[in-house]
Amino acid sequence: MKNLFNNIFLLGITCSFLTACVDEEFEYAQDAESEELFILALDADEGGALESETDYGLEIAFQDYFGKLPETEVIFSFELKDAEGLEIGPGDNQVHIKEVIYEIDDCTEGELEFTFNADGTGTITLKPSAEIGMPEAFEIVFNLPFETVVEEGEEEEKALLDDDIENEDDRGFVFEITGINSTNSFIALNPVSMFEFKVLDNEQITAEWELNISDESVFNQFKEALSPISAELAALNYSELSAIKFEFEFEELTIKIELNEEEADECDPTDFSNKEIEIEADFSAEDGELELEGSYFIFNDEDSEVEDKLDFILKAVYEINLEEETLTIKVQSLEDEDNFNDAAFYNSDNAYTFILNRD
Amino acid sequence: MKKNLQGGIIMLSKYTFFGLMVTCLLCNAVLAERGHAQNVKDVIITVEAKYANLAQLFKTIEGSTPFKFMYSSQNISLEGEIELENRKASVAEVLYEVSGKTKLQFRQINNSIVVTPGKNVGSKVKSARETWGIVTGKVIDAKSSEPLPGASVVVVGETYGAVTDLQGEFNLMLKTQAKQIEIRYLGYQTKLVDIEIPESDILIIGEIAMQANSVALSEVVTYGNLEGQQKALNQQKNSDNIKNIVAADQISRFPDPNVAEALQRVPGVNIERDQGEGRYVLVRGLAPQFTNININGEQIPSPEAGVRFVALDAIPADQLASIEVTKALTPDMDGDAIGGSVNLITRTAKSTTPAISGTLIGGYNNLMEKANGQGSLQYGQRFGAEGKLGLLVNASHYYTDRGSDNWERDGSEFELRDYALQRSRTGLSGTLDYNINANNNLYFRGIYNNFQDREQRRTYLFVPNEDDSPFEDAEIERGSKDRWEKQIVSSFNLGGKHSFANLSLDYEVSYSEAYQDTPFDTEPVFKAKADLIGIDFSTNPEFPKFTVEGADYLDNSIYEFDEITTGNTYALDVNKTAKINLGIPYKLNGAEGLLKFGGKVRLKEKSFDITENVYSWEGGDIQINGASEDFTLNFFEGGLLDNNFLDGQYQINRNIDVSQLNRFFNQNRNGFALEVEDKQVAESVESYKATEDVYAAYLMTKLQFKKLMALGGFRYETTKVTYNSQAAIFDVEGDLDRIDPIDGGVTYDFLLPQIHFKYQLNPLTNIRFAATASYSRPNFEDIVPSQEIELNAREGSIGNPELAPVSAYNIDLMGEHYFGTVGIISAGLFYKNLDNFIFTQRYDSIINNINVVLNQSRNGESAELLGFELAYQQNMTFLPGALKGIGLYANYTYTNSLANISNRSGEAGTEEIRLPGQAAHVGNLSLAYDYGKFNLRASANFNGEYISELGDEAEEDVYVKSRMQIDLTGAYRITRNFQVFGEFMNLTNQPYEVYQGSEDQYIQREFYSWWSRVGVKFNF
């Protein structure tokens, strides 16, 4: 009987040792380093160019990675498809791939081999270059329909899509990476493999506009309206100014403030152009309402170095006069992360009004 | 006076000489190939025919045999030529011949040959002056034959005596005129033993059996005699310094599965909890880093990165024989313990009768509605005719499914946290010891603890757009955490203890290792936007209410994937230690003294490695169930759903199943983008390697003047620290600029004077006083010079390799009275003055010509701590009838502290704060009743409120609110070998509560409900 008791308890203890353990079952996430993937991704899944443009570049880049890129050749297969309001093909008046380039340095570009078939399919071969090894990124340059005209004795490319009417139908195409082929299984493509291109209609807000600054008071208004988000503008005098241009592109606005002062091109010291101050923002324009969202740097008073980066929102209403080719923007409010609602830089139905002319 | 001093010095010199001789003997004994001494009759030597004196002969014998001669140069003259006939003979034959020619007597004790004068000579010497001899023996329990450590052995008619060690053994140098010794032991009948000691000789009494006091009752019988606690209190009573000792049987009377929880019952100790279970120990109101944690007398390393203190929930309580909490250090102890020193003592085999004991426990957690279990098995036996070889192996395993329902507040944000945990605690310990003889013991001890914690945390975080900012959204974040953490703490000690007539020696080498391995830790987050989130913290601060407009927060399809963090960490801490202690007894003016000195080396290596990957999703719509869908939570929900979260106060939905999401991750890695820069920064800044070499030496002496014991001495410790880490520097635009390697090191020294007095009012009452110096090393996370500096934000944090340890002097006054049964009443005052107190300082600096504000741990401020503690423990056997079964265990500690830190308001000067971790009131009250075979105990543990975190200003200080947990235990002894018991913990569902600023501003409330265990204990 005593032995039976002993056996039962010893068995019980043994069982408790064997059975009651922390559950170690777990689906481990693959390791970022030992199983590192080198992922190639499209820069965007949609974009567009003004109808006056004759080409457009789409970047494909490796996402952030450790160490060194594998120097294994990668062949992309692609397809241009779903053309609307234009044709796909090898001609100048058709959409095709003009070139595939990569950056060797700030002033030098290299080209990747590619093939393009009339049906819109083709391949791009990514391989290491002698100068920089495997490129971290490359740009596919699409040819947009154009014709060559001679003006004042010089040949110029004239965009065939550039018209003077407001186009109600969409014009564009789709570019899709249909596959990649490499002997290195750790090179992968981001699942977002399709890029949708749209032609931006100049008869809408998407165009290049210029603010007439012949009157200094216009500049002063402009400066007052936007200097809270641009320290460079705040420090600018009218006498330094050459022009102010608003470039509305695909969901992005760049306000370029051209100065009288010129500077040499970084890559060509003999080529001079006006210095520019830029204010960049994403924009949405719908039903006459315009909203800009961007960010700007705050500089330290003592050392003049960047101290912070704040988001801003500028709200306005706009109106386009097709006949006079003008864009009227009534700026209503400007807020940033530290100054909003009652503390906004300004907030009024008609705080500042600017009339821009199509450039 | 001068003569007495001279006599004392001569006596000291004499015994120092004896001590050195015995040391030599010991070395021979230890290094000898054979484990036991040879007999003088068996060892053949060759000697010269003639020696100029006996000293030369002795030298010859010592040189060619393992034997060493012991004699008093004052009693024995070695002068005079001697001729020998037996040129080649046994040592015994040679000495027999010498004895015949010189009238000297020889007696072999192990490898020692004690030389005494012949009877005729001896009588002359005796009459001339006082003579001394040695008594050794072992005090055991008459019934169980187990040794009784801490027994008081006093020479009748004299004021001096000895205390038995952990093996129940004692050595006592006494006048040969002494005729009786008295042995006292709490809970036992006092015993007188007649002795007759030959001059300059050793009397080995052997075992002295003590009879326990029997409590003869008609109905009430003593239940679970707490023999271990009797031993513990005896040790506590007879110890030289202020300490509390809790024995295994006392521990087992409370429902405390781990060491931290067992320690909460000790006066002056409170604990920090994790998920309702005790984890860190705070002694006398000082944060965990101020307490030194040891296993078998050796510091154990911390498995956690960055800190020194040990999470004691990793160690099962049933692995231990006893716990010692020392509150006043002696010079032979490590000096880096301002709060106190906790020593966890593992078990040793006691008897030649095999002892097998164990427990089998099953339990239930009400919150999780799941079972828990525990099993332990212990085997111990001494082998050989004299039980010289002892082996004890103890294994235990504990498993529990725990959980908690929790809400937290951070500013305007409100979070619901639902925890589910699986925890196991496995312990394996063993002791192999060999008693060469009554006075020489070799041992090997090992302990291995494996604590595993699988935590699954599911959260709802409500983030209102407090300022109605157009740049922010009202958001709800859903997070799941699945983390498996293993803490392994192991320690191995190899050493020996030797007691000789005039010297005691112990030495030890040990290796201890602790690591924390987190093989996986994954936290995905999904987010949803809402039009408006309102949170009302004021109407019902205990359970704030929230409203969500524009989104159904229970609909999992509104939550879109935000990010997933995966990673693992590995922290390692290794200690290699060697130490030696020598004790030389001496007499000074009739007072018995002990001169003790020794040294220690501890080499530490500590490192931390981390892998942290944060991914966002860049893959657009996901392909799931054959369709293209938004990446939302509803496709990855799983796991437990608590339909009664926080007792029904809040409704929650099923959360993310992390494994399911990881499967998707592995199949779709090309859609996830790794935050490479964040990974580089986290892994380089947080990881480090460090070494810390400590060299220590001490000299101390103890003197027993009649009823007064004085102990004083110095300890010197020098510490050399080196580090390898990295610094991350960000550019002005906030991007990572570079990561620089940083190497550093620092050396510091401490000389720590310490003095203790113990005055024995009567055999059961002591008054103690101690003035000690101690220090506390900074945590590694504070001193490793890693740095993370964000130039764009103009702030950063930076380690401080120059950070000095906190130093302190401590005053303790304690009165204690022990009861004849297991009981004590004590009261004590303590005061601590801390210098170089470490605090976090913000200061201006210039890096790359840019002004930045840096956070860095710094020295420079002072702190004071004053308190008193009361303890009472008694079995009321003096009460009539059935009331005899009542037992009371109570203690209370009040502490007040004042620390100066730089003024947080920005003004110049300092401000006064309470020390973080210091609770004003800490206490225990436990009422027990023994009736027949039944035992019932209700226990309450009270932890007063304390500051857990200092804010940027006083209003932001974070407090842990006071908490009182009530537990109930009951047991019934079925037979002599079997006992069943039940434990019910946290009967009142006491939450863990944290508030900020004012008491009604809760920022956390965490509930665990009650849990229980029912089991059987057996022993054969």
Tab-separated table of N, CA and C in Angstrom, chain B residues 603-699:
chain	number	residue	atom	x	y	z
B	603	LEU	N	35.260	38.637	-10.662
B	603	LEU	CA	35.403	39.119	-12.034
B	603	LEU	C	34.054	38.998	-12.723
B	604	LYS	N	33.585	40.118	-13.195
B	604	LYS	CA	32.252	40.132	-13.815
B	604	LYS	C	32.354	40.499	-15.288
B	605	GLU	N	31.541	39.821	-16.083
B	605	GLU	CA	31.396	40.187	-17.496
B	605	GLU	C	29.916	40.332	-17.767
B	606	LYS	N	29.584	41.448	-18.348
B	606	LYS	CA	28.162	41.693	-18.612
B	606	LYS	C	28.008	42.222	-20.029
B	607	SER	N	26.996	41.745	-20.699
B	607	SER	CA	26.798	42.207	-22.082
B	607	SER	C	25.317	42.177	-22.423
B	608	PHE	N	25.001	42.930	-23.444
B	608	PHE	CA	23.613	42.971	-23.907
B	608	PHE	C	23.603	43.103	-25.419
B	609	ASP	N	22.839	42.242	-26.040
B	609	ASP	CA	22.662	42.301	-27.501
B	609	ASP	C	21.185	42.389	-27.812
B	610	ILE	N	20.888	43.191	-28.791
B	610	ILE	CA	19.485	43.384	-29.135
B	610	ILE	C	19.309	43.378	-30.651
B	611	THR	N	18.237	42.766	-31.074
B	611	THR	CA	17.814	42.858	-32.475
B	611	THR	C	16.427	43.469	-32.469
B	612	GLU	N	16.274	44.537	-33.213
B	612	GLU	CA	14.962	45.191	-33.243
B	612	GLU	C	14.653	45.616	-34.670
B	613	ASN	N	13.577	45.089	-35.183
B	613	ASN	CA	13.162	45.401	-36.555
B	613	ASN	C	11.767	46.001	-36.536
B	614	VAL	N	11.651	47.159	-37.129
B	614	VAL	CA	10.334	47.788	-37.243
B	614	VAL	C	9.995	47.871	-38.728
B	615	TYR	N	8.840	47.335	-39.069
B	615	TYR	CA	8.419	47.313	-40.476
B	615	TYR	C	7.117	48.076	-40.644
B	616	SER	N	7.046	48.781	-41.733
B	616	SER	CA	5.769	49.350	-42.149
B	616	SER	C	5.313	48.572	-43.389
B	617	TRP	N	4.112	48.828	-43.818
B	617	TRP	CA	3.586	48.098	-44.979
B	617	TRP	C	3.589	49.013	-46.189
B	618	GLU	N	4.232	48.569	-47.249
B	618	GLU	CA	4.306	49.369	-48.470
B	618	GLU	C	3.704	48.604	-49.643
B	619	GLY	N	2.945	47.573	-49.312
B	619	GLY	CA	2.503	46.662	-50.377
B	619	GLY	C	1.104	46.894	-50.889
B	620	GLY	N	0.468	47.994	-50.502
B	620	GLY	CA	-0.874	48.266	-51.007
B	620	GLY	C	-1.892	47.294	-50.444
B	621	ASP	N	-2.890	46.984	-51.247
B	621	ASP	CA	-3.910	46.031	-50.805
B	621	ASP	C	-3.272	44.654	-50.624
B	622	ILE	N	-3.883	43.879	-49.736
B	622	ILE	CA	-3.345	42.537	-49.522
B	622	ILE	C	-4.227	41.499	-50.212
B	623	GLN	N	-3.608	40.418	-50.600
B	623	GLN	CA	-4.347	39.316	-51.208
B	623	GLN	C	-4.652	38.316	-50.106
B	624	ILE	N	-5.910	38.209	-49.767
B	624	ILE	CA	-6.283	37.309	-48.685
B	624	ILE	C	-7.631	36.677	-48.990
B	625	ASN	N	-7.757	35.435	-48.690
B	625	ASN	CA	-8.983	34.681	-48.971
B	625	ASN	C	-9.388	34.818	-50.440
B	626	GLY	N	-8.397	34.877	-51.318
B	626	GLY	CA	-8.664	34.927	-52.749
B	626	GLY	C	-9.146	36.272	-53.234
B	627	ALA	N	-9.043	37.288	-52.421
B	627	ALA	CA	-9.524	38.613	-52.843
B	627	ALA	C	-8.498	39.665	-52.447
B	628	SER	N	-8.623	40.814	-53.088
B	628	SER	CA	-7.751	41.930	-52.757
B	628	SER	C	-8.456	42.785	-51.701
B	629	GLU	N	-7.828	42.936	-50.563
B	629	GLU	CA	-8.498	43.594	-49.440
B	629	GLU	C	-7.590	44.648	-48.820
B	630	ASP	N	-8.236	45.548	-48.064
B	630	ASP	CA	-7.439	46.449	-47.236
B	630	ASP	C	-6.737	45.625	-46.163
B	631	PHE	N	-5.580	46.110	-45.735
B	631	PHE	CA	-4.793	45.396	-44.710
B	631	PHE	C	-5.379	45.743	-43.350
B	632	THR	N	-6.448	45.073	-42.975
B	632	THR	CA	-7.147	45.412	-41.728
B	632	THR	C	-7.116	44.259	-40.727
B	633	LEU	N	-7.427	44.613	-39.504
B	633	LEU	CA	-7.235	43.693	-38.375
B	633	LEU	C	-8.150	42.486	-38.450
B	634	ASN	N	-9.331	42.662	-39.015
B	634	ASN	CA	-10.300	41.566	-38.977
B	634	ASN	C	-9.789	40.293	-39.643
B	635	PHE	N	-8.799	40.430	-40.537
B	635	PHE	CA	-8.255	39.239	-41.191
B	635	PHE	C	-7.210	38.527	-40.329
B	636	PHE	N	-6.825	39.158	-39.243
B	636	PHE	CA	-5.746	38.582	-38.420
B	636	PHE	C	-6.135	38.463	-36.951
B	637	GLU	N	-7.422	38.562	-36.668
B	637	GLU	CA	-7.835	38.503	-35.268
B	637	GLU	C	-7.776	37.059	-34.772
B	638	GLY	N	-7.576	36.937	-33.473
B	638	GLY	CA	-7.507	35.598	-32.883
B	638	GLY	C	-7.182	35.682	-31.417
B	639	GLY	N	-6.966	34.540	-30.820
B	639	GLY	CA	-6.597	34.485	-29.410
B	639	GLY	C	-7.796	34.638	-28.495
B	640	LEU	N	-7.482	34.895	-27.224
B	640	LEU	CA	-8.528	34.950	-26.208
B	640	LEU	C	-9.398	36.198	-26.361
B	641	LEU	N	-10.618	36.063	-25.955
B	641	LEU	CA	-11.508	37.217	-25.869
B	641	LEU	C	-12.090	37.232	-24.465
B	642	ASP	N	-11.811	38.307	-23.752
B	642	ASP	CA	-12.310	38.446	-22.387
B	642	ASP	C	-13.639	39.190	-22.436
B	643	ASN	N	-14.700	38.455	-22.193
B	643	ASN	CA	-16.024	39.082	-22.237
B	643	ASN	C	-16.404	39.747	-20.925
B	644	ASN	N	-15.505	39.640	-19.968
B	644	ASN	CA	-15.782	40.274	-18.672
B	644	ASN	C	-14.582	41.116	-18.266
B	645	PHE	N	-14.079	41.883	-19.215
B	645	PHE	CA	-12.852	42.646	-18.981
B	645	PHE	C	-13.077	43.705	-17.912
B	646	LEU	N	-12.185	43.737	-16.968
B	646	LEU	CA	-12.286	44.644	-15.814
B	646	LEU	C	-13.693	44.582	-15.218
B	647	ASP	N	-14.097	43.354	-14.987
B	647	ASP	CA	-15.383	43.083	-14.355
B	647	ASP	C	-16.540	43.717	-15.139
B	648	GLY	N	-16.425	43.708	-16.441
B	648	GLY	CA	-17.516	44.193	-17.279
B	648	GLY	C	-17.573	45.699	-17.438
B	649	GLN	N	-16.559	46.396	-16.951
B	649	GLN	CA	-16.566	47.860	-17.071
B	649	GLN	C	-16.375	48.304	-18.526
B	650	TYR	N	-15.658	47.516	-19.273
B	650	TYR	CA	-15.375	47.887	-20.667
B	650	TYR	C	-15.612	46.679	-21.564
B	651	GLN	N	-16.054	46.977	-22.769
B	651	GLN	CA	-16.244	45.915	-23.749
B	651	GLN	C	-15.071	45.936	-24.716
B	652	ILE	N	-14.522	44.800	-24.986
B	652	ILE	CA	-13.403	44.731	-25.932
B	652	ILE	C	-13.664	43.612	-26.933
B	653	ASN	N	-12.931	43.644	-28.014
B	653	ASN	CA	-13.081	42.612	-29.042
B	653	ASN	C	-11.783	41.826	-29.159
B	654	ARG	N	-11.858	40.763	-29.895
B	654	ARG	CA	-10.677	39.930	-30.104
B	654	ARG	C	-9.583	40.772	-30.769
B	655	ASN	N	-8.357	40.483	-30.444
B	655	ASN	CA	-7.261	41.304	-30.952
B	655	ASN	C	-6.415	40.522	-31.957
B	656	ILE	N	-5.235	41.068	-32.244
B	656	ILE	CA	-4.393	40.494	-33.305
B	656	ILE	C	-3.794	39.165	-32.849
B	657	ASP	N	-3.894	38.183	-33.705
B	657	ASP	CA	-3.179	36.927	-33.470
B	657	ASP	C	-1.783	37.095	-34.080
B	658	VAL	N	-0.789	37.237	-33.217
B	658	VAL	CA	0.548	37.609	-33.693
B	658	VAL	C	1.148	36.531	-34.595
B	659	SER	N	0.957	35.289	-34.243
B	659	SER	CA	1.523	34.219	-35.081
B	659	SER	C	0.894	34.227	-36.468
B	660	GLN	N	-0.401	34.467	-36.509
B	660	GLN	CA	-1.091	34.525	-37.813
B	660	GLN	C	-0.548	35.678	-38.652
B	661	LEU	N	-0.320	36.798	-37.992
B	661	LEU	CA	0.220	37.946	-38.720
B	661	LEU	C	1.655	37.680	-39.175
B	662	ASN	N	2.428	37.001	-38.316
B	662	ASN	CA	3.806	36.678	-38.707
B	662	ASN	C	3.844	35.738	-39.907
B	663	ARG	N	2.882	34.829	-39.961
B	663	ARG	CA	2.827	33.956	-41.142
B	663	ARG	C	2.610	34.799	-42.390
B	664	PHE	N	1.718	35.771	-42.289
B	664	PHE	CA	1.486	36.667	-43.431
B	664	PHE	C	2.758	37.456	-43.741
B	665	PHE	N	3.424	37.882	-42.690
B	665	PHE	CA	4.670	38.637	-42.873
B	665	PHE	C	5.689	37.808	-43.657
B	666	ASN	N	5.861	36.568	-43.232
B	666	ASN	CA	6.862	35.724	-43.888
B	666	ASN	C	6.503	35.438	-45.352
B	667	GLN	N	5.217	35.377	-45.623
B	667	GLN	CA	4.797	35.100	-46.998
B	667	GLN	C	4.787	36.348	-47.875
B	668	ASN	N	4.819	37.506	-47.261
B	668	ASN	CA	4.699	38.762	-48.018
B	668	ASN	C	5.758	39.775	-47.605
B	669	ARG	N	6.947	39.280	-47.373
B	669	ARG	CA	7.982	40.183	-46.861
B	669	ARG	C	8.304	41.303	-47.831
B	670	ASN	N	8.100	41.056	-49.122
B	670	ASN	CA	8.451	42.086	-50.091
B	670	ASN	C	7.537	43.313	-49.993
B	671	GLY	N	6.457	43.190	-49.204
B	671	GLY	CA	5.591	44.355	-49.030
B	671	GLY	C	5.910	45.146	-47.779
B	672	PHE	N	6.782	44.605	-46.961
B	672	PHE	CA	7.120	45.293	-45.709
B	672	PHE	C	8.437	46.046	-45.856
B	673	ALA	N	8.461	47.247	-45.361
B	673	ALA	CA	9.681	48.066	-45.440
B	673	ALA	C	10.299	48.175	-44.052
B	674	LEU	N	11.550	47.825	-43.980
B	674	LEU	CA	12.262	47.863	-42.706
B	674	LEU	C	12.775	49.273	-42.422
B	675	GLU	N	12.586	49.733	-41.188
B	675	GLU	CA	13.130	51.030	-40.775
B	675	GLU	C	14.599	50.818	-40.403
B	676	VAL	N	15.459	50.887	-41.401
B	676	VAL	CA	16.856	50.507	-41.222
B	676	VAL	C	17.568	51.414	-40.219
B	677	GLU	N	17.308	52.686	-40.321
B	677	GLU	CA	18.016	53.624	-39.451
B	677	GLU	C	17.635	53.417	-37.986
B	678	ASP	N	16.352	53.209	-37.753
B	678	ASP	CA	15.907	52.959	-36.386
B	678	ASP	C	16.561	51.694	-35.843
B	679	LYS	N	16.661	50.703	-36.702
B	679	LYS	CA	17.283	49.449	-36.286
B	679	LYS	C	18.747	49.667	-35.902
B	680	GLN	N	19.442	50.405	-36.755
B	680	GLN	CA	20.867	50.650	-36.487
B	680	GLN	C	21.059	51.395	-35.173
B	681	VAL	N	20.208	52.382	-34.958
B	681	VAL	CA	20.353	53.186	-33.740
B	681	VAL	C	20.047	52.348	-32.501
B	682	ALA	N	18.915	51.660	-32.541
B	682	ALA	CA	18.518	50.889	-31.358
B	682	ALA	C	19.555	49.826	-31.030
B	683	GLU	N	20.010	49.124	-32.033
B	683	GLU	CA	20.910	47.991	-31.783
B	683	GLU	C	22.307	48.445	-31.380
B	684	SER	N	22.730	49.576	-31.882
B	684	SER	CA	24.078	50.014	-31.531
B	684	SER	C	24.098	50.751	-30.193
B	685	VAL	N	23.080	51.521	-29.926
B	685	VAL	CA	23.097	52.323	-28.695
B	685	VAL	C	22.761	51.477	-27.474
B	686	GLU	N	21.872	50.536	-27.630
B	686	GLU	CA	21.439	49.767	-26.458
B	686	GLU	C	22.381	48.615	-26.127
B	687	SER	N	23.100	48.113	-27.114
B	687	SER	CA	23.965	46.967	-26.828
B	687	SER	C	25.282	47.449	-26.213
B	688	TYR	N	25.881	46.625	-25.394
B	688	TYR	CA	27.153	46.987	-24.788
B	688	TYR	C	27.831	45.744	-24.230
B	689	LYS	N	29.107	45.926	-23.933
B	689	LYS	CA	29.862	44.897	-23.216
B	689	LYS	C	30.609	45.606	-22.095
B	690	ALA	N	30.641	44.980	-20.958
B	690	ALA	CA	31.339	45.599	-19.826
B	690	ALA	C	32.004	44.524	-18.979
B	691	THR	N	33.080	44.928	-18.340
B	691	THR	CA	33.699	44.045	-17.349
B	691	THR	C	33.828	44.813	-16.045
B	692	GLU	N	33.801	44.088	-14.977
B	692	GLU	CA	33.940	44.727	-13.659
B	692	GLU	C	34.728	43.769	-12.769
B	693	ASP	N	35.918	44.174	-12.437
B	693	ASP	CA	36.772	43.347	-11.581
B	693	ASP	C	36.834	43.969	-10.195
B	694	VAL	N	36.498	43.176	-9.212
B	694	VAL	CA	36.479	43.667	-7.828
B	694	VAL	C	37.493	42.866	-7.019
B	695	TYR	N	38.334	43.584	-6.308
B	695	TYR	CA	39.293	42.953	-5.406
B	695	TYR	C	39.027	43.498	-4.005
B	696	ALA	N	38.908	42.591	-3.064
B	696	ALA	CA	38.545	43.034	-1.713
B	696	ALA	C	39.406	42.324	-0.674
B	697	ALA	N	39.671	43.022	0.416
B	697	ALA	CA	40.374	42.422	1.550
B	697	ALA	C	39.796	43.038	2.817
B	698	TYR	N	39.849	42.288	3.887
B	698	TYR	CA	39.308	42.829	5.132
B	698	TYR	C	40.092	42.310	6.325
B	699	LEU	N	39.947	43.034	7.396
B	699	LEU	CA	40.521	42.632	8.677
B	699	LEU	C	39.509	43.004	9.742
